[in-house]
Amino acid sequence: VNLFYLVHKRDPNVVTSEHVSIGSRRMGADTWRGLQIAPGEAPQVRVRAATSWHPFRTRPASIGWYAATDGPAGEIRVAFAVPGSDQPIGGWAELALGEGLAEVRMPWPLDGRAYADGLDLILYVPPSSSPVFLACHRALDRRRALELCVGTGVEIGPGPKPQILPSPQVQVSYLEEMPPQEWRRLYGPHYKIEVDEALWERYCVGRAHELPVPDASLDFIFSSHVFEHLANPLGHLRVWASKLRRGGKVVAVVPDLAGTKDYPAAPTPLHELLAEFKAGAMEPSRAHYERFARVRGIQDGGEKLWASRSSIHVHFYTHSNMAELMGEAVRRLGYQGFAIMHTPNHKDFYVVAVR
Ligand SMILES: C[S@@+](CC[C@H](N)C(=O)[O-])C[C@H]1O[C@@H](n2cnc3c(N)ncnc32)[C@H](O)[C@@H]1O
C-alpha cells in the first residue's frame, strides 16, 4: 500500500490528521518515499476498510513498510480497528524506533477478529515519541528501463508526453489511439503538461495491436501505463513479437495494483488471460468495464464509460501475475526471456521481454 501516493492523490480511504505530510528520505543507497508523522493525541493515519484491500487479503506479516526516527525516542503503534473507531482489535503492535529502518509488522491477532473484511488499519505516533518517518516504498529508477530503448522503435500510448525521445541512437515513432486534439478531452482541461509539438510528425493514430510497421523491423516497443488498458495481453505480445527483430525488447512500465488506486482489485488470474488469448478478441468487453466500475466504486456499473468506450484499466497487475503472463509469452510466443524490476508498494513496476 503506497500511502505516499494515496495521500498525495487525496484518496478518500486514507484519512490523515494535520500531523502528517508526505516526504522522501535518502537512507544508505536508496531513496524512500512515505509519510512524516508528528506525535499527537490520536491516531494520525486511518486506512479505511484496509482488510478488504488486496495487499492485506493474504494477511501478510509485513507489507513492506518500514519506520525510522531522528529523535531520541521514536515509537509507532499499528492496529486494526472497527470502522471509524480508535479502539484496537487485539491490541496495538508497538514498534520502538532508532535511526535505521525497522520493519512495520501487521498486527494480526490469532483470535481471528482482525480476519474480518472491512476493518480499518490505524497508525499512531504517541505524544511521548519523536517524529517518525514511515517509509512506504523504495524509489525505482525508471531511467534503467528507458535506457534499454535504443535503435528503431515505437512508443505506444505516449499521450501528449512521450518518454522515449529521438536522438542519434534512437529512431522513435509514437502510436496513439487518441489524435492530439482529443488529448485535452482525455486528460481533462486542467491537466497541465508541456507538449513538444515538434514531435507531432512522429505520431500515428492507431491501436496497439495494429502496429503499422514491417515485421521484424523494431529494436524496441515501449509503453508506460498502457499495458493495463489492453484486452488480451498475450494477443498483443504475439503481434509485438512479430514486429521485433531477434533480440528486440518489449519494455513496459505497468501500474502495480498494490501501489495505486486499484487496491480493491484482485490481480487478473492467468486462466482469464489465457481464455482471452484463445478467444482472440483484442478490444475490451462490457465485463471489463463492469469490473473496472466495481474496483473504482463507480455506481452505474460502468455504463457511461462503456457508452463512450473510455480508457479503463482492463486488467490488474502485480509483478507476480505479470511474471506468470510473461512466462506464457516465453512458452508460447517466441520470447527468449523476461525480467521485472519491482519494489513493494511502488506505484508501478518495469517489465522487459526479449524477443
Ligand atoms: C494512462 S495513459 C498513459 C500516458 C503516458 N504514457 C504516461 O505514462 O503518462 C494511457 C495512454 O494509452 C493510450 N492507449 C490506451 N489503449 C491504447 C491502445 N490500445 N492503443 C494505442 N494507445 C492506447 C491512451 O490514449 C492514453 O494516451
Short mmCIF file of C-alpha atoms and ligand atoms in Angstrom, two decimals:
data_model
loop_
_atom_site.label_atom_id
_atom_site.label_comp_id
_atom_site.label_asym_id
_atom_site.label_seq_id
_atom_site.Cartn_x
_atom_site.Cartn_y
_atom_site.Cartn_z
CA VAL A 1 0.00 0.00 0.00
CA ASN A 2 1.54 3.19 -1.24
CA LEU A 3 0.49 5.75 1.38
CA PHE A 4 2.83 8.31 -0.20
CA TYR A 5 0.87 8.18 -3.47
CA LEU A 6 -2.59 7.81 -1.93
CA VAL A 7 -2.13 10.76 0.44
CA HIS A 8 -0.70 12.81 -2.43
CA LYS A 9 -3.78 11.91 -4.54
CA ARG A 10 -6.13 12.59 -1.58
CA ASP A 11 -7.60 9.11 -1.74
CA PRO A 12 -10.81 9.17 0.36
CA ASN A 13 -9.90 5.87 2.02
CA VAL A 14 -6.70 7.20 3.55
CA VAL A 15 -7.54 9.72 6.26
CA THR A 16 -4.68 11.66 7.82
CA SER A 17 -4.51 14.26 10.60
CA GLU A 18 -2.72 17.59 10.32
CA HIS A 19 0.31 15.84 11.86
CA VAL A 20 1.02 14.01 8.59
CA SER A 21 2.83 15.11 5.44
CA ILE A 22 4.30 13.18 2.55
CA GLY A 23 8.07 13.07 2.30
CA SER A 24 11.09 11.25 0.98
CA ARG A 25 14.44 10.38 2.51
CA ARG A 26 17.78 9.15 1.38
CA MET A 27 18.76 6.12 3.51
CA GLY A 28 22.02 4.47 2.53
CA ALA A 29 21.97 3.92 -1.23
CA ASP A 30 18.18 4.18 -1.50
CA THR A 31 15.58 6.91 -1.60
CA TRP A 32 12.44 6.03 0.35
CA ARG A 33 9.07 7.72 -0.03
CA GLY A 34 6.48 7.78 2.70
CA LEU A 35 4.86 9.82 5.45
CA GLN A 36 6.38 12.14 8.01
CA ILE A 37 4.26 11.77 11.16
CA ALA A 38 4.44 14.20 14.11
CA PRO A 39 3.40 12.90 17.56
CA GLY A 40 -0.16 13.59 18.70
CA GLU A 41 -3.00 12.59 20.98
CA ALA A 42 -4.87 10.37 18.49
CA PRO A 43 -4.06 8.04 15.58
CA GLN A 44 -2.69 10.13 12.73
CA VAL A 45 -3.43 7.76 9.83
CA ARG A 46 -6.51 5.63 9.10
CA VAL A 47 -6.68 3.27 6.13
CA ARG A 48 -10.40 2.65 5.73
CA ALA A 49 -11.53 -0.96 5.24
CA ALA A 50 -7.88 -1.97 4.85
CA THR A 51 -8.52 -5.66 5.43
CA SER A 52 -10.55 -5.73 2.18
CA TRP A 53 -7.66 -4.31 0.16
CA HIS A 54 -5.68 -6.69 -1.99
CA PRO A 55 -2.35 -6.26 -0.14
CA PHE A 56 -3.97 -7.33 3.14
CA ARG A 57 -6.10 -10.20 1.82
CA THR A 58 -3.45 -12.84 2.46
CA ARG A 59 -2.94 -11.41 5.99
CA PRO A 60 0.80 -10.87 5.47
CA ALA A 61 3.13 -10.38 8.44
CA SER A 62 4.60 -7.39 6.63
CA ILE A 63 3.54 -5.37 3.58
CA GLY A 64 6.91 -3.71 3.05
CA TRP A 65 6.55 -0.63 5.27
CA TYR A 66 9.44 0.46 7.47
CA ALA A 67 9.85 3.26 10.01
CA ALA A 68 12.66 5.34 11.44
CA THR A 69 13.14 8.37 13.66
CA ASP A 70 15.84 11.03 14.03
CA GLY A 71 14.86 11.75 17.63
CA PRO A 72 15.78 10.02 20.87
CA ALA A 73 12.55 8.05 21.45
CA GLY A 74 10.68 7.05 18.32
CA GLU A 75 7.65 4.81 18.51
CA ILE A 76 4.88 3.88 16.10
CA ARG A 77 1.82 1.82 17.01
CA VAL A 78 -0.24 -0.13 14.49
CA ALA A 79 -3.65 -1.74 14.98
CA PHE A 80 -6.77 -2.92 13.23
CA ALA A 81 -10.00 -1.29 14.42
CA VAL A 82 -13.71 -1.45 13.67
CA PRO A 83 -14.55 1.18 11.03
CA GLY A 84 -14.23 4.71 12.37
CA SER A 85 -13.11 3.66 15.86
CA ASP A 86 -9.73 4.23 17.55
CA GLN A 87 -10.13 1.11 19.68
CA PRO A 88 -7.61 -1.51 18.59
CA ILE A 89 -8.77 -5.04 17.98
CA GLY A 90 -6.29 -7.38 19.61
CA GLY A 91 -4.16 -4.54 20.98
CA TRP A 92 -1.57 -2.23 19.46
CA ALA A 93 1.58 -3.59 17.88
CA GLU A 94 4.23 -1.23 19.26
CA LEU A 95 7.49 -0.66 17.46
CA ALA A 96 10.40 1.18 19.10
CA LEU A 97 12.48 3.06 16.55
CA GLY A 98 16.00 4.28 16.05
CA GLU A 99 17.82 5.90 13.13
CA GLY A 100 17.78 2.82 10.91
CA LEU A 101 14.69 1.39 9.25
CA ALA A 102 12.66 -1.08 11.31
CA GLU A 103 10.04 -3.29 9.66
CA VAL A 104 6.42 -2.43 10.49
CA ARG A 105 4.67 -5.72 11.20
CA MET A 106 0.95 -6.18 10.70
CA PRO A 107 -0.87 -6.81 13.98
CA TRP A 108 -2.97 -9.84 13.12
CA PRO A 109 -4.23 -11.27 16.42
CA LEU A 110 -4.59 -15.02 16.28
CA ASP A 111 -8.04 -14.92 17.86
CA GLY A 112 -9.42 -14.25 14.37
CA ARG A 113 -11.25 -10.98 14.95
CA ALA A 114 -9.00 -8.97 12.69
CA TYR A 115 -9.56 -11.51 9.97
CA ALA A 116 -12.91 -9.92 9.13
CA ASP A 117 -13.06 -7.86 5.95
CA GLY A 118 -13.66 -4.14 6.18
CA LEU A 119 -11.60 -3.32 9.29
CA ASP A 120 -9.61 -0.10 9.39
CA LEU A 121 -5.86 -0.03 9.90
CA ILE A 122 -4.75 2.79 12.21
CA LEU A 123 -1.26 4.18 12.77
CA TYR A 124 -0.40 6.14 15.89
CA VAL A 125 2.71 8.04 16.94
CA PRO A 126 2.02 8.88 20.62
CA PRO A 127 2.94 12.19 22.33
CA SER A 128 5.92 10.55 24.06
CA SER A 129 7.52 9.72 20.68
CA SER A 130 9.86 11.72 18.48
CA PRO A 131 8.59 12.41 14.93
CA VAL A 132 8.52 9.29 12.79
CA PHE A 133 9.19 8.70 9.10
CA LEU A 134 7.03 5.86 7.77
CA ALA A 135 8.89 4.57 4.70
CA CYS A 136 6.32 3.08 2.32
CA HIS A 137 8.48 2.24 -0.66
CA ARG A 138 11.94 2.43 -2.12
CA ALA A 139 12.10 4.60 -5.25
CA LEU A 140 12.79 2.81 -8.53
CA ASP A 141 14.98 4.39 -11.19
CA ARG A 142 12.86 4.50 -14.34
CA ARG A 143 15.84 5.57 -16.44
CA ARG A 144 17.09 1.99 -16.27
CA ALA A 145 14.05 0.91 -18.28
CA LEU A 146 14.14 3.90 -20.67
CA GLU A 147 17.82 3.36 -21.46
CA LEU A 148 17.01 -0.07 -22.90
CA CYS A 149 15.12 1.62 -25.73
CA VAL A 150 17.81 2.20 -28.37
CA GLY A 151 17.74 1.65 -32.14
CA THR A 152 14.44 1.77 -34.01
CA GLY A 153 11.27 1.54 -32.02
CA VAL A 154 7.77 2.63 -31.17
CA GLU A 155 6.36 4.13 -28.00
CA ILE A 156 2.73 3.08 -27.65
CA GLY A 157 0.25 5.38 -25.90
CA PRO A 158 2.56 8.28 -25.03
CA GLY A 159 -0.37 10.68 -24.69
CA PRO A 160 0.91 14.23 -25.06
CA LYS A 161 4.25 13.44 -23.40
CA PRO A 162 6.49 10.77 -24.92
CA GLN A 163 9.18 9.30 -22.67
CA ILE A 164 11.41 7.94 -25.44
CA LEU A 165 12.84 10.88 -27.33
CA PRO A 166 14.65 10.85 -30.67
CA SER A 167 18.47 11.02 -30.60
CA PRO A 168 21.32 9.82 -32.82
CA GLN A 169 20.92 6.38 -31.16
CA VAL A 170 17.11 6.37 -31.07
CA GLN A 171 14.70 6.46 -34.02
CA VAL A 172 11.29 6.51 -32.42
CA SER A 173 7.71 6.92 -33.59
CA TYR A 174 4.59 7.16 -31.47
CA LEU A 175 1.40 5.17 -31.77
CA GLU A 176 -1.61 6.69 -30.03
CA GLU A 177 -5.27 5.81 -30.18
CA MET A 178 -6.07 9.47 -29.45
CA PRO A 179 -5.40 12.15 -32.04
CA PRO A 180 -3.66 15.14 -30.36
CA GLN A 181 -6.81 17.27 -30.35
CA GLU A 182 -8.56 14.59 -28.23
CA TRP A 183 -5.90 14.66 -25.52
CA ARG A 184 -7.50 17.58 -23.71
CA ARG A 185 -10.76 15.63 -23.50
CA LEU A 186 -8.98 12.54 -22.18
CA TYR A 187 -6.63 14.22 -19.78
CA GLY A 188 -9.02 17.00 -18.74
CA PRO A 189 -8.76 20.74 -19.24
CA HIS A 190 -6.74 21.14 -16.02
CA TYR A 191 -4.08 18.63 -17.00
CA LYS A 192 -1.07 20.86 -17.30
CA ILE A 193 1.65 19.33 -19.37
CA GLU A 194 4.26 20.70 -21.67
CA VAL A 195 3.59 19.41 -25.17
CA ASP A 196 6.51 19.36 -27.59
CA GLU A 197 4.72 19.94 -30.90
CA ALA A 198 7.97 19.26 -32.81
CA LEU A 199 7.33 15.58 -32.05
CA TRP A 200 3.85 15.51 -33.63
CA GLU A 201 5.12 14.45 -37.04
CA ARG A 202 6.29 11.22 -35.39
CA TYR A 203 2.75 10.37 -34.23
CA CYS A 204 0.49 7.88 -35.89
CA VAL A 205 -3.11 7.33 -34.75
CA GLY A 206 -3.85 3.64 -34.27
CA ARG A 207 -4.26 0.76 -31.86
CA ALA A 208 -1.57 -1.14 -30.00
CA HIS A 209 -2.36 -4.41 -31.81
CA GLU A 210 -2.15 -2.81 -35.25
CA LEU A 211 1.43 -1.55 -35.26
CA PRO A 212 1.89 -0.04 -38.74
CA VAL A 213 5.48 -1.25 -39.25
CA PRO A 214 7.00 -4.15 -41.22
CA ASP A 215 7.59 -7.47 -39.46
CA ALA A 216 10.94 -7.94 -37.68
CA SER A 217 11.78 -4.23 -38.04
CA LEU A 218 11.90 -2.96 -34.45
CA ASP A 219 14.50 -2.97 -31.68
CA PHE A 220 12.04 -1.89 -29.00
CA ILE A 221 8.38 -1.40 -28.22
CA PHE A 222 7.94 0.83 -25.18
CA SER A 223 4.81 1.72 -23.25
CA SER A 224 4.11 3.43 -19.93
CA HIS A 225 0.80 2.97 -18.13
CA VAL A 226 -0.75 1.44 -21.25
CA PHE A 227 -0.40 -2.35 -20.84
CA GLU A 228 -3.18 -2.46 -18.22
CA HIS A 229 -5.52 -0.82 -20.78
CA LEU A 230 -5.13 -3.72 -23.20
CA ALA A 231 -7.52 -6.65 -23.53
CA ASN A 232 -5.91 -9.95 -24.45
CA PRO A 233 -2.35 -9.02 -23.42
CA LEU A 234 -0.93 -12.27 -24.83
CA GLY A 235 -2.54 -11.43 -28.18
CA HIS A 236 -0.78 -8.05 -28.07
CA LEU A 237 2.52 -9.69 -27.11
CA ARG A 238 2.14 -12.03 -30.12
CA VAL A 239 1.70 -9.09 -32.51
CA TRP A 240 4.62 -7.26 -30.92
CA ALA A 241 6.85 -10.38 -31.15
CA SER A 242 6.23 -10.40 -34.92
CA LYS A 243 7.35 -6.76 -35.21
CA LEU A 244 10.55 -7.14 -33.16
CA ARG A 245 13.89 -8.25 -34.52
CA ARG A 246 15.59 -11.12 -32.69
CA GLY A 247 16.99 -9.57 -29.51
CA GLY A 248 14.45 -6.71 -29.69
CA LYS A 249 12.64 -5.79 -26.48
CA VAL A 250 9.21 -5.07 -25.14
CA VAL A 251 9.74 -2.56 -22.32
CA ALA A 252 6.66 -1.66 -20.27
CA VAL A 253 6.03 0.47 -17.20
CA VAL A 254 2.92 -1.03 -15.59
CA PRO A 255 0.97 0.21 -12.56
CA ASP A 256 1.11 -2.14 -9.58
CA LEU A 257 -2.41 -2.54 -8.24
CA ALA A 258 -0.99 -2.66 -4.70
CA GLY A 259 0.66 0.74 -5.15
CA THR A 260 -2.20 2.65 -6.77
CA LYS A 261 -5.93 3.36 -6.52
CA ASP A 262 -6.58 -0.14 -7.86
CA TYR A 263 -6.01 -1.60 -4.36
CA PRO A 264 -9.51 -3.19 -4.13
CA ALA A 265 -8.86 -5.26 -7.27
CA ALA A 266 -7.54 -8.79 -7.43
CA PRO A 267 -4.71 -9.43 -9.90
CA THR A 268 -6.24 -10.80 -13.10
CA PRO A 269 -5.80 -14.58 -12.93
CA LEU A 270 -3.72 -16.30 -15.59
CA HIS A 271 -6.64 -18.53 -16.66
CA GLU A 272 -8.63 -15.40 -17.65
CA LEU A 273 -5.70 -14.09 -19.72
CA LEU A 274 -5.27 -17.48 -21.40
CA ALA A 275 -9.02 -17.64 -22.17
CA GLU A 276 -8.81 -14.19 -23.82
CA PHE A 277 -5.84 -15.36 -25.86
CA LYS A 278 -7.79 -18.39 -27.03
CA ALA A 279 -10.88 -16.31 -27.87
CA GLY A 280 -8.73 -13.81 -29.79
CA ALA A 281 -10.72 -10.57 -29.22
CA MET A 282 -8.45 -7.53 -28.89
CA GLU A 283 -10.91 -4.95 -27.59
CA PRO A 284 -12.20 -4.57 -24.00
CA SER A 285 -15.59 -6.14 -23.31
CA ARG A 286 -18.57 -4.94 -21.29
CA ALA A 287 -17.44 -7.27 -18.46
CA HIS A 288 -14.10 -5.43 -18.30
CA TYR A 289 -15.96 -2.15 -17.83
CA GLU A 290 -18.19 -3.65 -15.13
CA ARG A 291 -15.16 -4.91 -13.21
CA PHE A 292 -13.40 -1.55 -13.52
CA ALA A 293 -16.52 0.18 -12.16
CA ARG A 294 -16.64 -2.23 -9.18
CA VAL A 295 -12.96 -1.66 -8.39
CA ARG A 296 -13.27 2.11 -8.56
CA GLY A 297 -16.65 2.29 -6.79
CA ILE A 298 -18.44 3.74 -9.86
CA GLN A 299 -22.18 3.40 -9.21
CA ASP A 300 -23.64 2.86 -12.73
CA GLY A 301 -21.79 -0.40 -13.35
CA GLY A 302 -19.53 1.32 -15.88
CA GLU A 303 -22.47 2.13 -18.20
CA LYS A 304 -21.29 5.65 -19.09
CA LEU A 305 -17.66 4.61 -19.53
CA TRP A 306 -18.77 1.74 -21.77
CA ALA A 307 -21.02 4.01 -23.85
CA SER A 308 -18.11 6.36 -24.58
CA ARG A 309 -15.57 3.47 -24.72
CA SER A 310 -13.42 5.49 -22.30
CA SER A 311 -9.96 4.27 -21.48
CA ILE A 312 -10.14 1.94 -18.43
CA HIS A 313 -7.89 -0.50 -16.63
CA VAL A 314 -8.91 -3.69 -18.39
CA HIS A 315 -6.62 -5.92 -16.33
CA PHE A 316 -4.95 -5.55 -12.97
CA TYR A 317 -1.34 -6.50 -12.37
CA THR A 318 1.25 -7.01 -9.71
CA HIS A 319 4.78 -8.17 -10.53
CA SER A 320 3.56 -11.62 -9.61
CA ASN A 321 0.77 -12.24 -12.15
CA MET A 322 2.88 -10.30 -14.68
CA ALA A 323 5.63 -12.89 -14.19
CA GLU A 324 3.11 -15.67 -14.89
CA LEU A 325 1.91 -13.86 -18.01
CA MET A 326 5.45 -13.31 -19.29
CA GLY A 327 6.23 -16.97 -18.57
CA GLU A 328 3.44 -17.81 -21.04
CA ALA A 329 4.87 -15.31 -23.55
CA VAL A 330 8.17 -17.18 -23.36
CA ARG A 331 6.49 -20.61 -23.68
CA ARG A 332 4.10 -19.69 -26.47
CA LEU A 333 5.26 -16.63 -28.38
CA GLY A 334 8.99 -16.95 -29.01
CA TYR A 335 10.30 -14.53 -26.41
CA GLN A 336 13.70 -15.64 -25.05
CA GLY A 337 13.14 -14.44 -21.52
CA PHE A 338 11.90 -11.62 -19.34
CA ALA A 339 12.85 -9.55 -16.30
CA ILE A 340 10.83 -7.42 -13.89
CA MET A 341 12.15 -4.52 -11.79
CA HIS A 342 9.89 -4.17 -8.79
CA THR A 343 9.84 -2.94 -5.22
CA PRO A 344 6.91 -3.40 -2.79
CA ASN A 345 4.31 -0.60 -2.72
CA HIS A 346 5.82 1.34 -5.63
CA LYS A 347 3.13 2.71 -7.93
CA ASP A 348 4.49 0.84 -10.94
CA PHE A 349 7.00 -1.81 -11.99
CA TYR A 350 9.08 -2.30 -15.13
CA VAL A 351 8.88 -5.35 -17.39
CA VAL A 352 11.29 -6.28 -20.16
CA ALA A 353 10.70 -9.21 -22.50
CA VAL A 354 13.37 -10.09 -25.06
CA ARG A 355 12.43 -11.49 -28.47
C1 LIG B 1 -2.84 6.32 -18.81
S1 LIG B 1 -2.37 6.97 -20.33
C2 LIG B 1 -0.61 6.92 -20.21
C3 LIG B 1 0.06 8.08 -20.89
C4 LIG B 1 1.58 8.13 -20.76
N1 LIG B 1 2.20 7.02 -21.47
C5 LIG B 1 2.01 8.15 -19.32
O1 LIG B 1 2.79 7.28 -18.90
O2 LIG B 1 1.59 9.08 -18.60
C6 LIG B 1 -2.74 5.70 -21.48
C7 LIG B 1 -2.48 6.13 -22.91
O3 LIG B 1 -2.53 4.97 -23.74
C8 LIG B 1 -3.33 5.22 -24.86
N2 LIG B 1 -3.90 3.91 -25.23
C9 LIG B 1 -4.69 3.13 -24.46
N3 LIG B 1 -5.01 1.99 -25.11
C10 LIG B 1 -4.38 2.06 -26.31
C11 LIG B 1 -4.33 1.18 -27.44
N4 LIG B 1 -4.98 0.02 -27.45
N5 LIG B 1 -3.59 1.57 -28.50
C12 LIG B 1 -2.94 2.75 -28.51
N6 LIG B 1 -2.96 3.63 -27.48
C13 LIG B 1 -3.67 3.28 -26.38
C14 LIG B 1 -4.34 6.26 -24.39
O4 LIG B 1 -4.84 7.03 -25.46
C15 LIG B 1 -3.52 7.10 -23.43
O5 LIG B 1 -2.86 8.14 -24.07
#
